[in-house]
Amino acid sequence: MKIALINENSQAAKNSIVYNCLHTVAQKKGYEVYNYGMYGIENESQLTYVQNGLLAAILLNSKAVDFVVTGCGTGAGAMVALNSFPNVVCGFAAEPTDAYLFSQINGGNAISIPYAKGFGWGAELNLELLFTRLFDEPMGGGYPKERVIPEQRNARILNEVKNITHRDMLTILKEIDQDFLKETVAGEKFQTYFFENCQVQEIADYIKGIL
């Protein structure tokens, strides 16, 4: 599994903490983590939680990654932003049980975490436990186990509804404010990580064209 980490500007200083916790868990599972920032360094390209949504959608729709870990101060803004895009199902998790139930019941491809609210003593421990439970079992396994069939059916129906209510990603990239798009993909590591892993050539070509 390829996992992207995306932090928005207000929580950029915590990027290394989140990355270290995520990497520790992912490494044990044999997963790869790509840190798209923000990194909390001087003069880096800014990412708002809205841009988190756009960047996550680009990565997931191009199959550059399989899962996105993001968040903001409360975790709510980033979750709403990600869910506004096609083929993105983002949950919210403040603690390990949230993460586990989302992974098993909803089987989504992104999680948003609060990095300001309640982020105090033991925050690193909570994050590591959260990521452990998030990736503990294959996504969509069901909880409780006897409800696996209706839960998988509901997740499939939700994806079908999103296909109807959302436009395709390439159309969105062409019609969204192009300056906003350029700012979103201007991160230090974006080109290195994205073009190496992107599996949808049309999206790669369009992004190349605007950079």
Tab-separated table of N, CA and C in Angstrom, residues 3 28 55 61-62 68-69 87 89 101 104 107 111 146 175 185-186 196 206:
chain	number	residue	atom	x	y	z
A	3	ILE	N	0.881	5.215	0.889
A	3	ILE	CA	0.147	6.151	1.732
A	3	ILE	C	0.742	7.545	1.580
A	28	LYS	N	6.130	-1.574	9.563
A	28	LYS	CA	5.848	-2.914	10.071
A	28	LYS	C	4.930	-3.699	9.134
A	55	LEU	N	-5.399	18.152	-3.460
A	55	LEU	CA	-4.192	17.340	-3.602
A	55	LEU	C	-4.487	15.863	-3.354
A	61	ASN	N	-7.129	9.770	-7.414
A	61	ASN	CA	-7.725	9.538	-8.727
A	61	ASN	C	-6.688	9.139	-9.773
A	62	SER	N	-5.439	9.534	-9.557
A	62	SER	CA	-4.372	9.149	-10.486
A	62	SER	C	-3.717	7.833	-10.071
A	68	VAL	N	-4.772	8.231	1.869
A	68	VAL	CA	-4.292	9.555	2.274
A	68	VAL	C	-4.558	9.770	3.757
A	69	VAL	N	-3.534	10.194	4.474
A	69	VAL	CA	-3.673	10.637	5.868
A	69	VAL	C	-3.530	12.146	5.876
A	87	ASN	N	-14.387	9.995	-5.967
A	87	ASN	CA	-13.583	8.809	-5.635
A	87	ASN	C	-12.739	8.983	-4.379
A	89	VAL	N	-13.270	8.892	-0.214
A	89	VAL	CA	-14.140	8.643	0.942
A	89	VAL	C	-13.280	8.831	2.183
A	101	LEU	N	-13.082	1.533	13.339
A	101	LEU	CA	-14.461	1.395	12.878
A	101	LEU	C	-14.645	1.980	11.488
A	104	GLN	N	-13.212	-0.511	8.949
A	104	GLN	CA	-13.972	-1.745	8.806
A	104	GLN	C	-15.386	-1.525	8.277
A	107	GLY	N	-14.651	1.492	4.983
A	107	GLY	CA	-13.657	1.062	4.003
A	107	GLY	C	-13.206	2.159	3.073
A	111	ILE	N	-8.227	9.479	5.707
A	111	ILE	CA	-8.622	9.758	7.096
A	111	ILE	C	-8.154	11.157	7.467
A	146	GLU	N	-20.711	-9.985	11.632
A	146	GLU	CA	-21.941	-10.517	11.043
A	146	GLU	C	-22.646	-9.499	10.151
A	175	GLU	N	-11.229	22.891	-14.949
A	175	GLU	CA	-12.167	23.969	-14.679
A	175	GLU	C	-11.915	24.703	-13.364
A	185	VAL	N	-0.029	22.094	-6.160
A	185	VAL	CA	0.963	21.097	-6.590
A	185	VAL	C	2.381	21.673	-6.631
A	186	ALA	N	2.591	22.775	-5.922
A	186	ALA	CA	3.899	23.437	-5.944
A	186	ALA	C	4.826	22.967	-4.836
A	196	GLU	N	6.438	9.819	-10.305
A	196	GLU	CA	7.006	8.483	-10.140
A	196	GLU	C	5.913	7.437	-9.930
A	206	TYR	N	-1.736	16.613	-17.750
A	206	TYR	CA	-2.323	17.925	-17.455
A	206	TYR	C	-1.543	18.631	-16.359
